[in-house]
Amino acid sequence: MVKASNSQGSAPGTPPRTRILVVGGGYVGMYTALRLQKKLRPDEAEITVVTPEPYMTYQPFLPEAAAGNISPRHVVVPLRRVLDKCRIVIGEAQRIDHAKRTATVTTLATDEEGAGPLQVEYDELVLAPGSVSRTLPIPGLADYGIGFKAVEEAIGLRNHVIEQMDIASSTRDPAIRDAALTFVFVGGGFAGVEALGELEDMARYAARYYHNVKAEDMKWILVEASDRILPEVGPQMGRYTVRELRRRGIDVRMETRLDSCENRVAVLSDGSRFPTRTIVWTAGVRPHPILAATDLPKNDRGRLVCTAQLTVEGVEHAWAAGDAAAVPDVTADEPGRECAPNAQHAVRQAKVLADNLLASLRGEPLREYAHKYVGSVASLGLHKGVGHIYGRKLKAYPAWLMHRTYHLSRVPTFNRKMRVLAEWTLAGLFKREIVSLGSLEHPRAEFELAAGGGPKEPPPKPPKHDEG
């Protein structure tokens, strides 16, 4: 085992710097580290961020990236540039022994080194690994399902949809054409509804450039197990969303489940069968598996039990927020209610967490996290949206404009704000792009063919935590 410590030598006679380990580079991880590096004195502490990717993904923009309205590189924020005073370790925490203040971390070089994982020592722990897709043991889902949590999945889905239109345009088999033009989305939350709305809008626009594919030829199906979609915007606006989607020809099926998708046939609980080459799974998330590999207290849903000060309950020197944390909502009328695991809370919790950690180091009192949920807004495609903010109901263009305005104000860094704004401006002046770059997923295929070896499957990625 390789022993790695974050500690750097201190001048003789001065106390050693506190070692802060941040696990996760998402909303909470990045914003916490960013605030800490701004407020901490250089001799006070050092910060290490362990994250699987060298960037933070601004997930509310994934549907627009999938639709081609925003470039993929502008949906992500490079951590090394933003967290220039932190040590960034690209890897995954496999185990955390808080009693010993150590984290077992694998990196991209771990297998090649052959010396085993790193043992990263720390004094203060910030656990912010986020969540992973919550899947069910549905036959065929692991083989044919497509997720929608990462920028790679969003761009891959865009390429996939356009490729299906290309297949439908060129095939002479009606069954293949029908399956290629059938798109099934499972999950009626923000991710599913926004992804479907944006991609249907994009595909409808792209169809005008195909001589034998029309928008009416495509089948878009939304499957939701409960009796409502977008519960965050309220029942009235949820019903409006259903009417709007159905007006566009989208088949919305509530109180319906996906029972199987073996052999590329989506079988629903109402008995319907849809041959399809596209099944997008957005039916919720669950806590990251690293939480189960810790000695910290968890609730019955696998999230860390936290206090309103964002400390892990009953444990010293451990902090958490975001999807991984069950944080009591002190603004709620009924006792025992927890803050919703969404971006609105995560960004604000990160600020309080960083301030409280700093206060703890300096022997100052901690403050509670208190934020009353102001509402939500969702995009349903270009110039289409729905929202419920501060008690006001919004729909159509005003909701879409509010969605863009709010998220433009929230995306990190002035650099990203200006790039996104520039892309929206150019998109308003020129035609939308309808190009598929699916070959990016296998960049060596053409060279291998030219070299006489024939295309090969890409090498497997380093193993990650099981997300199933």
Short mmCIF file of C-alpha atoms in Angstrom, two decimals:
data_model
loop_
_atom_site.label_atom_id
_atom_site.label_comp_id
_atom_site.label_asym_id
_atom_site.label_seq_id
_atom_site.Cartn_x
_atom_site.Cartn_y
_atom_site.Cartn_z
CA MET A 1 0.00 0.00 0.00
CA VAL A 2 1.28 3.44 -0.85
CA LYS A 3 1.11 5.86 2.05
CA ALA A 4 0.21 9.38 0.91
CA SER A 5 -0.26 12.33 3.21
CA ASN A 6 -1.60 15.76 2.41
CA SER A 7 0.66 17.28 5.03
CA GLN A 8 3.35 19.65 3.86
CA GLY A 9 6.27 20.72 6.02
CA SER A 10 5.62 23.64 8.35
CA ALA A 11 8.22 26.04 9.62
CA PRO A 12 9.79 25.07 12.96
CA GLY A 13 7.78 26.36 15.90
CA THR A 14 4.55 26.78 13.93
CA PRO A 15 1.55 24.43 14.27
CA PRO A 16 0.98 22.06 11.31
CA ARG A 17 -1.63 23.04 8.78
CA THR A 18 -5.03 21.37 9.03
CA ARG A 19 -5.51 18.79 6.28
CA ILE A 20 -8.97 19.12 4.70
CA LEU A 21 -10.11 16.30 2.41
CA VAL A 22 -13.03 17.00 0.08
CA VAL A 23 -14.50 13.86 -1.53
CA GLY A 24 -16.40 14.83 -4.67
CA GLY A 25 -16.03 17.62 -7.23
CA GLY A 26 -19.70 18.39 -7.89
CA TYR A 27 -21.79 21.29 -6.61
CA VAL A 28 -20.97 20.86 -2.94
CA GLY A 29 -17.38 19.74 -3.37
CA MET A 30 -16.37 22.47 -5.79
CA TYR A 31 -18.20 25.34 -4.08
CA THR A 32 -16.99 24.30 -0.64
CA ALA A 33 -13.35 24.07 -1.77
CA LEU A 34 -13.68 27.34 -3.68
CA ARG A 35 -14.96 29.22 -0.64
CA LEU A 36 -12.39 27.65 1.65
CA GLN A 37 -9.45 28.55 -0.56
CA LYS A 38 -10.64 32.15 -0.65
CA LYS A 39 -11.09 32.49 3.12
CA LEU A 40 -8.37 30.31 4.61
CA ARG A 41 -4.96 31.77 5.36
CA PRO A 42 -2.10 29.98 3.54
CA ASP A 43 -0.63 28.76 6.84
CA GLU A 44 -4.00 27.67 8.23
CA ALA A 45 -4.98 24.64 6.17
CA GLU A 46 -4.42 22.75 2.95
CA ILE A 47 -7.21 21.31 0.79
CA THR A 48 -7.21 18.09 -1.22
CA VAL A 49 -10.11 17.35 -3.57
CA VAL A 50 -10.63 13.74 -4.69
CA THR A 51 -12.92 13.52 -7.71
CA PRO A 52 -13.45 10.99 -10.55
CA GLU A 53 -13.48 13.74 -13.20
CA PRO A 54 -11.30 16.88 -13.55
CA TYR A 55 -14.39 19.04 -13.94
CA MET A 56 -17.69 19.93 -12.32
CA THR A 57 -20.77 19.35 -14.47
CA TYR A 58 -23.54 21.95 -14.33
CA GLN A 59 -26.32 19.39 -14.73
CA PRO A 60 -29.26 21.77 -15.38
CA PHE A 61 -27.64 22.52 -18.75
CA LEU A 62 -27.36 18.86 -19.82
CA PRO A 63 -30.69 18.90 -21.73
CA GLU A 64 -29.59 21.99 -23.68
CA ALA A 65 -26.23 20.36 -24.39
CA ALA A 66 -28.07 17.28 -25.65
CA ALA A 67 -30.17 19.49 -27.92
CA GLY A 68 -27.07 21.25 -29.27
CA ASN A 69 -27.92 24.66 -27.80
CA ILE A 70 -24.75 24.68 -25.67
CA SER A 71 -21.33 23.24 -26.42
CA PRO A 72 -20.44 20.32 -24.10
CA ARG A 73 -17.24 21.99 -22.91
CA HIS A 74 -19.25 24.97 -21.65
CA VAL A 75 -21.43 22.75 -19.44
CA VAL A 76 -18.41 21.77 -17.36
CA VAL A 77 -16.07 23.81 -15.14
CA PRO A 78 -12.37 22.78 -15.02
CA LEU A 79 -11.48 22.19 -11.39
CA ARG A 80 -7.73 22.76 -11.73
CA ARG A 81 -8.35 26.28 -13.02
CA VAL A 82 -11.03 27.21 -10.50
CA LEU A 83 -9.45 25.49 -7.48
CA ASP A 84 -5.92 26.67 -8.17
CA LYS A 85 -4.95 26.65 -4.46
CA CYS A 86 -6.16 23.09 -3.89
CA ARG A 87 -4.54 19.77 -4.62
CA ILE A 88 -6.70 17.94 -7.16
CA VAL A 89 -6.53 14.13 -7.18
CA ILE A 90 -8.34 12.47 -10.09
CA GLY A 91 -9.53 9.22 -8.62
CA GLU A 92 -12.20 7.57 -6.53
CA ALA A 93 -12.46 7.08 -2.79
CA GLN A 94 -13.07 3.38 -2.25
CA ARG A 95 -13.20 3.36 1.53
CA ILE A 96 -13.15 5.90 4.36
CA ASP A 97 -12.06 5.01 7.90
CA HIS A 98 -12.97 8.15 9.79
CA ALA A 99 -11.87 6.70 13.11
CA LYS A 100 -8.33 6.60 11.70
CA ARG A 101 -8.82 9.72 9.55
CA THR A 102 -7.80 7.94 6.34
CA ALA A 103 -9.35 7.50 2.91
CA THR A 104 -8.41 4.72 0.48
CA VAL A 105 -8.20 6.25 -2.99
CA THR A 106 -7.61 4.67 -6.41
CA THR A 107 -6.32 6.86 -9.24
CA LEU A 108 -5.83 6.47 -12.98
CA ALA A 109 -2.28 5.27 -12.28
CA THR A 110 -3.10 2.80 -9.51
CA ASP A 111 -3.31 -0.31 -11.71
CA GLU A 112 -0.19 0.58 -13.70
CA GLU A 113 1.85 1.23 -10.57
CA GLY A 114 0.90 -2.09 -9.05
CA ALA A 115 1.52 -0.73 -5.57
CA GLY A 116 -2.09 -0.59 -4.43
CA PRO A 117 -4.35 2.36 -3.62
CA LEU A 118 -3.29 5.54 -1.87
CA GLN A 119 -3.95 6.08 1.81
CA VAL A 120 -4.84 9.77 2.11
CA GLU A 121 -4.70 11.14 5.64
CA TYR A 122 -6.84 14.07 6.75
CA ASP A 123 -7.95 16.07 9.76
CA GLU A 124 -11.30 17.36 8.44
CA LEU A 125 -13.52 15.42 6.02
CA VAL A 126 -16.08 16.91 3.63
CA LEU A 127 -18.16 14.15 2.01
CA ALA A 128 -19.86 15.37 -1.15
CA PRO A 129 -19.77 12.47 -3.65
CA GLY A 130 -23.25 13.21 -5.02
CA SER A 131 -25.47 10.41 -6.27
CA VAL A 132 -25.66 7.73 -8.94
CA SER A 133 -28.54 6.56 -11.10
CA ARG A 134 -31.09 4.45 -9.27
CA THR A 135 -31.77 1.44 -11.47
CA LEU A 136 -34.08 -1.55 -11.04
CA PRO A 137 -33.56 -5.21 -12.02
CA ILE A 138 -35.53 -4.80 -15.23
CA PRO A 139 -34.67 -7.38 -17.91
CA GLY A 140 -32.62 -5.77 -20.69
CA LEU A 141 -32.10 -2.42 -18.94
CA ALA A 142 -28.37 -2.93 -18.37
CA ASP A 143 -27.94 -3.89 -22.05
CA TYR A 144 -29.99 -1.20 -23.76
CA GLY A 145 -30.70 1.60 -21.27
CA ILE A 146 -29.11 5.05 -21.61
CA GLY A 147 -28.53 7.24 -18.56
CA PHE A 148 -28.70 11.02 -18.33
CA LYS A 149 -26.51 12.21 -15.45
CA ALA A 150 -23.18 13.01 -17.12
CA VAL A 151 -22.22 15.29 -20.00
CA GLU A 152 -20.89 12.25 -21.88
CA GLU A 153 -24.33 10.63 -21.65
CA ALA A 154 -26.06 13.81 -22.84
CA ILE A 155 -23.86 14.16 -25.92
CA GLY A 156 -23.96 10.44 -26.59
CA LEU A 157 -27.77 10.57 -26.48
CA ARG A 158 -27.85 13.47 -28.94
CA ASN A 159 -25.60 11.55 -31.36
CA HIS A 160 -27.71 8.44 -30.85
CA VAL A 161 -31.01 10.19 -31.66
CA ILE A 162 -29.64 11.69 -34.88
CA GLU A 163 -28.11 8.33 -35.86
CA GLN A 164 -31.53 6.69 -35.41
CA MET A 165 -32.98 9.23 -37.80
CA ASP A 166 -30.19 8.38 -40.26
CA ILE A 167 -30.98 4.66 -39.90
CA ALA A 168 -34.69 5.29 -40.44
CA SER A 169 -33.91 7.36 -43.52
CA SER A 170 -31.75 4.70 -45.14
CA THR A 171 -33.34 1.36 -44.17
CA ARG A 172 -35.67 -0.60 -46.43
CA ASP A 173 -37.12 -2.58 -43.51
CA PRO A 174 -40.29 -0.98 -42.03
CA ALA A 175 -39.73 -2.72 -38.67
CA ILE A 176 -36.22 -1.30 -38.32
CA ARG A 177 -37.48 2.13 -39.31
CA ASP A 178 -40.29 2.01 -36.74
CA ALA A 179 -37.93 0.92 -33.94
CA ALA A 180 -35.38 3.59 -34.87
CA LEU A 181 -38.01 6.34 -34.68
CA THR A 182 -39.43 5.23 -31.31
CA PHE A 183 -37.91 6.94 -28.26
CA VAL A 184 -38.88 5.82 -24.74
CA PHE A 185 -38.02 7.95 -21.69
CA VAL A 186 -38.56 6.47 -18.24
CA GLY A 187 -38.99 8.95 -15.38
CA GLY A 188 -41.18 12.05 -15.13
CA GLY A 189 -38.87 14.20 -13.02
CA PHE A 190 -36.79 17.15 -14.18
CA ALA A 191 -34.15 15.06 -15.94
CA GLY A 192 -36.62 12.96 -17.94
CA VAL A 193 -39.05 15.71 -18.90
CA GLU A 194 -36.38 18.26 -19.83
CA ALA A 195 -34.32 15.72 -21.79
CA LEU A 196 -37.37 14.51 -23.70
CA GLY A 197 -38.64 18.05 -24.34
CA GLU A 198 -35.31 19.34 -25.66
CA LEU A 199 -34.51 16.27 -27.78
CA GLU A 200 -37.98 16.05 -29.27
CA ASP A 201 -37.72 19.72 -30.17
CA MET A 202 -34.29 19.16 -31.73
CA ALA A 203 -35.39 16.06 -33.67
CA ARG A 204 -38.51 17.85 -34.93
CA TYR A 205 -36.26 20.60 -36.30
CA ALA A 206 -33.78 18.11 -37.78
CA ALA A 207 -36.55 16.20 -39.59
CA ARG A 208 -37.02 19.06 -42.05
CA TYR A 209 -33.62 18.17 -43.56
CA TYR A 210 -34.55 14.52 -44.22
CA HIS A 211 -36.36 13.75 -47.46
CA ASN A 212 -38.22 10.74 -46.04
CA VAL A 213 -38.46 11.34 -42.28
CA LYS A 214 -41.13 13.62 -40.88
CA ALA A 215 -41.73 14.78 -37.33
CA GLU A 216 -45.04 12.89 -37.36
CA ASP A 217 -43.19 9.62 -38.05
CA MET A 218 -41.46 9.69 -34.67
CA LYS A 219 -42.92 8.26 -31.48
CA TRP A 220 -41.89 9.88 -28.20
CA ILE A 221 -43.09 8.10 -25.07
CA LEU A 222 -42.74 9.27 -21.45
CA VAL A 223 -43.30 6.57 -18.81
CA GLU A 224 -43.89 7.62 -15.19
CA ALA A 225 -44.77 5.23 -12.35
CA SER A 226 -46.61 7.82 -10.23
CA ASP A 227 -49.77 9.78 -11.05
CA ARG A 228 -47.99 13.08 -11.81
CA ILE A 229 -44.90 14.50 -13.47
CA LEU A 230 -42.68 17.36 -12.33
CA PRO A 231 -44.02 17.35 -8.76
CA GLU A 232 -41.66 20.25 -7.92
CA VAL A 233 -43.71 22.72 -9.98
CA GLY A 234 -47.00 21.80 -8.30
CA PRO A 235 -50.02 19.79 -9.48
CA GLN A 236 -51.54 22.53 -11.66
CA MET A 237 -48.37 23.17 -13.65
CA GLY A 238 -47.70 19.44 -13.76
CA ARG A 239 -51.04 18.94 -15.49
CA TYR A 240 -50.22 21.82 -17.85
CA THR A 241 -46.95 20.08 -18.73
CA VAL A 242 -48.80 16.87 -19.57
CA ARG A 243 -51.21 18.77 -21.83
CA GLU A 244 -48.33 20.61 -23.52
CA LEU A 245 -46.39 17.44 -24.19
CA ARG A 246 -49.44 15.62 -25.52
CA ARG A 247 -50.25 18.58 -27.75
CA ARG A 248 -46.84 18.04 -29.34
CA GLY A 249 -47.73 14.40 -30.01
CA ILE A 250 -45.76 12.96 -27.09
CA ASP A 251 -47.33 9.88 -25.51
CA VAL A 252 -47.36 10.51 -21.73
CA ARG A 253 -48.19 7.42 -19.68
CA MET A 254 -48.57 7.90 -15.93
CA GLU A 255 -49.05 5.17 -13.34
CA THR A 256 -47.15 2.97 -15.76
CA ARG A 257 -43.86 1.10 -15.34
CA LEU A 258 -41.26 -0.33 -17.65
CA ASP A 259 -41.41 -4.11 -17.10
CA SER A 260 -38.83 -5.23 -19.66
CA CYS A 261 -36.73 -4.02 -22.56
CA GLU A 262 -35.18 -7.30 -23.66
CA ASN A 263 -34.43 -7.68 -27.36
CA ARG A 264 -34.99 -3.94 -27.80
CA VAL A 265 -38.70 -4.17 -27.07
CA ALA A 266 -40.06 -1.89 -24.33
CA VAL A 267 -42.81 -3.75 -22.47
CA LEU A 268 -44.92 -1.52 -20.22
CA SER A 269 -47.05 -2.49 -17.24
CA ASP A 270 -50.22 -1.53 -19.13
CA GLY A 271 -49.48 -4.26 -21.67
CA SER A 272 -48.11 -2.01 -24.42
CA ARG A 273 -45.09 -3.18 -26.43
CA PHE A 274 -42.83 -0.82 -28.36
CA PRO A 275 -39.94 -2.06 -30.48
CA THR A 276 -37.34 0.64 -29.88
CA ARG A 277 -33.62 1.29 -30.11
CA THR A 278 -33.74 4.11 -27.55
CA ILE A 279 -34.60 3.69 -23.85
CA VAL A 280 -33.53 6.62 -21.66
CA TRP A 281 -33.54 5.89 -17.92
CA THR A 282 -34.01 8.91 -15.64
CA ALA A 283 -36.07 7.31 -12.88
CA GLY A 284 -34.35 8.81 -9.86
CA VAL A 285 -31.01 8.65 -8.09
CA ARG A 286 -29.58 6.99 -4.99
CA PRO A 287 -26.68 7.88 -2.68
CA HIS A 288 -23.17 7.25 -3.94
CA PRO A 289 -21.82 3.77 -3.00
CA ILE A 290 -18.85 5.30 -1.14
CA LEU A 291 -21.22 6.18 1.72
CA ALA A 292 -21.74 2.48 2.43
CA ALA A 293 -17.95 2.07 2.64
CA THR A 294 -17.59 4.48 5.57
CA ASP A 295 -17.96 4.17 9.34
CA LEU A 296 -20.26 7.20 9.46
CA PRO A 297 -23.96 7.07 10.51
CA LYS A 298 -26.51 6.67 7.72
CA ASN A 299 -30.29 6.67 7.57
CA ASP A 300 -32.50 3.94 6.10
CA ARG A 301 -32.07 5.42 2.61
CA GLY A 302 -28.29 5.31 2.77
CA ARG A 303 -27.71 9.04 3.21
CA LEU A 304 -25.49 10.49 5.94
CA VAL A 305 -27.35 11.65 9.03
CA CYS A 306 -26.46 15.33 9.38
CA THR A 307 -27.24 18.25 11.65
CA ALA A 308 -28.53 21.63 10.52
CA GLN A 309 -24.93 22.89 10.85
CA LEU A 310 -23.98 20.32 8.13
CA THR A 311 -21.85 18.23 10.46
CA VAL A 312 -22.31 14.46 10.46
CA GLU A 313 -24.41 13.75 13.53
CA GLY A 314 -22.50 12.43 16.52
CA VAL A 315 -19.14 12.57 14.73
CA GLU A 316 -16.43 15.18 15.02
CA HIS A 317 -14.49 16.60 12.05
CA ALA A 318 -16.90 15.19 9.45
CA TRP A 319 -19.11 17.34 7.22
CA ALA A 320 -21.56 16.60 4.42
CA ALA A 321 -24.14 18.27 2.18
CA GLY A 322 -25.98 17.78 -1.10
CA ASP A 323 -27.30 14.44 -2.37
CA ALA A 324 -25.19 12.47 0.13
CA ALA A 325 -26.60 14.21 3.22
CA ALA A 326 -29.91 14.01 5.06
CA VAL A 327 -30.04 17.62 6.28
CA PRO A 328 -33.00 18.70 8.46
CA ASP A 329 -35.10 21.47 6.94
CA VAL A 330 -35.42 23.99 9.76
CA THR A 331 -37.80 26.14 7.67
CA ALA A 332 -40.39 23.36 7.28
CA ASP A 333 -43.65 23.52 9.20
CA GLU A 334 -43.70 19.82 10.03
CA PRO A 335 -40.84 18.36 12.14
CA GLY A 336 -38.52 15.74 10.71
CA ARG A 337 -38.60 17.04 7.16
CA GLU A 338 -35.32 17.01 5.21
CA CYS A 339 -33.96 19.35 2.54
CA ALA A 340 -34.59 18.09 -0.98
CA PRO A 341 -31.45 16.71 -2.69
CA ASN A 342 -31.31 19.27 -5.49
CA ALA A 343 -28.92 21.90 -6.86
CA GLN A 344 -30.78 24.80 -5.25
CA HIS A 345 -29.99 23.46 -1.77
CA ALA A 346 -26.57 22.04 -2.65
CA VAL A 347 -25.05 25.35 -3.75
CA ARG A 348 -26.34 27.17 -0.68
CA GLN A 349 -25.35 24.35 1.67
CA ALA A 350 -21.79 24.47 0.34
CA LYS A 351 -21.47 28.10 1.42
CA VAL A 352 -22.69 27.37 4.95
CA LEU A 353 -20.56 24.23 5.18
CA ALA A 354 -17.39 26.09 4.22
CA ASP A 355 -18.13 28.92 6.66
CA ASN A 356 -18.88 26.48 9.48
CA LEU A 357 -15.74 24.44 8.84
CA LEU A 358 -13.73 27.65 8.93
CA ALA A 359 -15.50 28.74 12.13
CA SER A 360 -14.76 25.35 13.69
CA LEU A 361 -11.05 25.70 12.96
CA ARG A 362 -11.03 29.14 14.55
CA GLY A 363 -13.12 28.22 17.58
CA GLU A 364 -16.12 30.30 16.50
CA PRO A 365 -19.83 29.35 16.74
CA LEU A 366 -21.51 27.48 13.87
CA ARG A 367 -24.73 28.56 12.18
CA GLU A 368 -27.63 26.51 10.89
CA TYR A 369 -28.46 26.04 7.23
CA ALA A 370 -31.88 27.56 6.60
CA HIS A 371 -33.29 28.12 3.13
CA LYS A 372 -36.95 28.06 2.21
CA TYR A 373 -37.51 26.40 -1.15
CA VAL A 374 -38.46 29.11 -3.63
CA GLY A 375 -39.78 26.88 -6.40
CA SER A 376 -38.62 25.35 -9.67
CA VAL A 377 -38.61 26.00 -13.38
CA ALA A 378 -38.12 23.55 -16.25
CA SER A 379 -37.42 23.88 -19.96
CA LEU A 380 -39.57 21.88 -22.39
CA GLY A 381 -37.69 22.84 -25.54
CA LEU A 382 -36.86 26.06 -27.35
CA HIS A 383 -39.14 28.89 -26.10
CA LYS A 384 -41.16 26.38 -24.04
CA GLY A 385 -41.15 25.94 -20.28
CA VAL A 386 -43.05 25.61 -17.03
CA GLY A 387 -42.36 26.86 -13.52
CA HIS A 388 -43.65 27.70 -10.06
CA ILE A 389 -41.53 30.37 -8.34
CA TYR A 390 -42.38 32.34 -5.17
CA GLY A 391 -45.97 31.16 -5.55
CA ARG A 392 -46.29 32.42 -9.13
CA LYS A 393 -47.10 30.01 -11.94
CA LEU A 394 -45.18 30.44 -15.20
CA LYS A 395 -45.56 28.68 -18.53
CA ALA A 396 -44.47 28.84 -22.17
CA TYR A 397 -42.02 31.61 -23.12
CA PRO A 398 -41.87 33.43 -19.73
CA ALA A 399 -41.00 30.17 -17.95
CA TRP A 400 -38.36 29.32 -20.58
CA LEU A 401 -36.83 32.78 -20.25
CA MET A 402 -36.82 32.50 -16.45
CA HIS A 403 -35.16 29.08 -16.73
CA ARG A 404 -32.33 30.48 -18.85
CA THR A 405 -31.91 33.63 -16.77
CA TYR A 406 -31.77 31.76 -13.48
CA HIS A 407 -29.30 29.11 -14.61
CA LEU A 408 -27.10 31.61 -16.41
CA SER A 409 -26.79 33.45 -13.09
CA ARG A 410 -25.94 30.21 -11.28
CA VAL A 411 -23.45 28.56 -13.62
CA PRO A 412 -19.99 28.96 -12.02
CA THR A 413 -17.36 31.47 -13.23
CA PHE A 414 -17.74 34.58 -15.33
CA ASN A 415 -15.91 32.77 -18.15
CA ARG A 416 -18.65 30.13 -18.43
CA LYS A 417 -21.44 32.68 -18.13
CA MET A 418 -20.11 34.67 -21.09
CA ARG A 419 -19.49 31.59 -23.23
CA VAL A 420 -23.01 30.25 -22.64
CA LEU A 421 -24.53 33.67 -23.32
CA ALA A 422 -22.52 33.98 -26.54
CA GLU A 423 -23.72 30.56 -27.71
CA TRP A 424 -27.35 31.43 -27.01
CA THR A 425 -26.93 34.69 -28.92
CA LEU A 426 -25.40 32.94 -31.94
CA ALA A 427 -28.10 30.25 -31.81
CA GLY A 428 -30.71 32.99 -32.12
CA LEU A 429 -29.02 34.33 -35.27
CA PHE A 430 -28.17 31.11 -37.11
CA LYS A 431 -29.70 27.69 -37.78
CA ARG A 432 -29.37 24.85 -35.31
CA GLU A 433 -26.68 22.21 -35.78
CA ILE A 434 -27.99 18.74 -36.65
CA VAL A 435 -24.69 16.89 -36.97
CA SER A 436 -24.03 13.60 -35.19
CA LEU A 437 -20.46 12.99 -34.04
CA GLY A 438 -21.01 9.47 -32.81
CA SER A 439 -17.63 8.38 -34.20
CA LEU A 440 -16.02 10.36 -31.35
CA GLU A 441 -16.83 7.42 -29.11
CA HIS A 442 -14.47 5.19 -31.17
CA PRO A 443 -11.79 7.59 -32.44
CA ARG A 444 -9.28 4.88 -33.44
CA ALA A 445 -11.70 2.79 -35.52
CA GLU A 446 -10.80 4.36 -38.88
CA PHE A 447 -7.04 4.17 -38.27
CA GLU A 448 -7.26 0.54 -37.16
CA LEU A 449 -9.15 -0.26 -40.33
CA ALA A 450 -6.54 1.53 -42.44
CA ALA A 451 -3.76 -0.31 -40.60
CA GLY A 452 -5.31 -3.64 -41.54
CA GLY A 453 -6.36 -4.72 -38.10
CA GLY A 454 -10.03 -3.91 -38.44
CA PRO A 455 -11.99 -1.92 -35.90
CA LYS A 456 -11.62 -3.05 -32.31
CA GLU A 457 -13.68 -2.46 -29.26
CA PRO A 458 -12.31 0.37 -27.11
CA PRO A 459 -10.41 -0.79 -24.02
CA PRO A 460 -12.54 -1.02 -20.89
CA LYS A 461 -12.51 1.96 -18.56
CA PRO A 462 -11.00 1.59 -15.09
CA PRO A 463 -13.52 -0.05 -12.77
CA LYS A 464 -15.80 2.31 -10.86
CA HIS A 465 -18.31 1.82 -8.09
CA ASP A 466 -21.29 -0.28 -9.10
CA GLU A 467 -24.12 2.05 -10.04
CA GLY A 468 -26.71 -0.66 -10.49
#
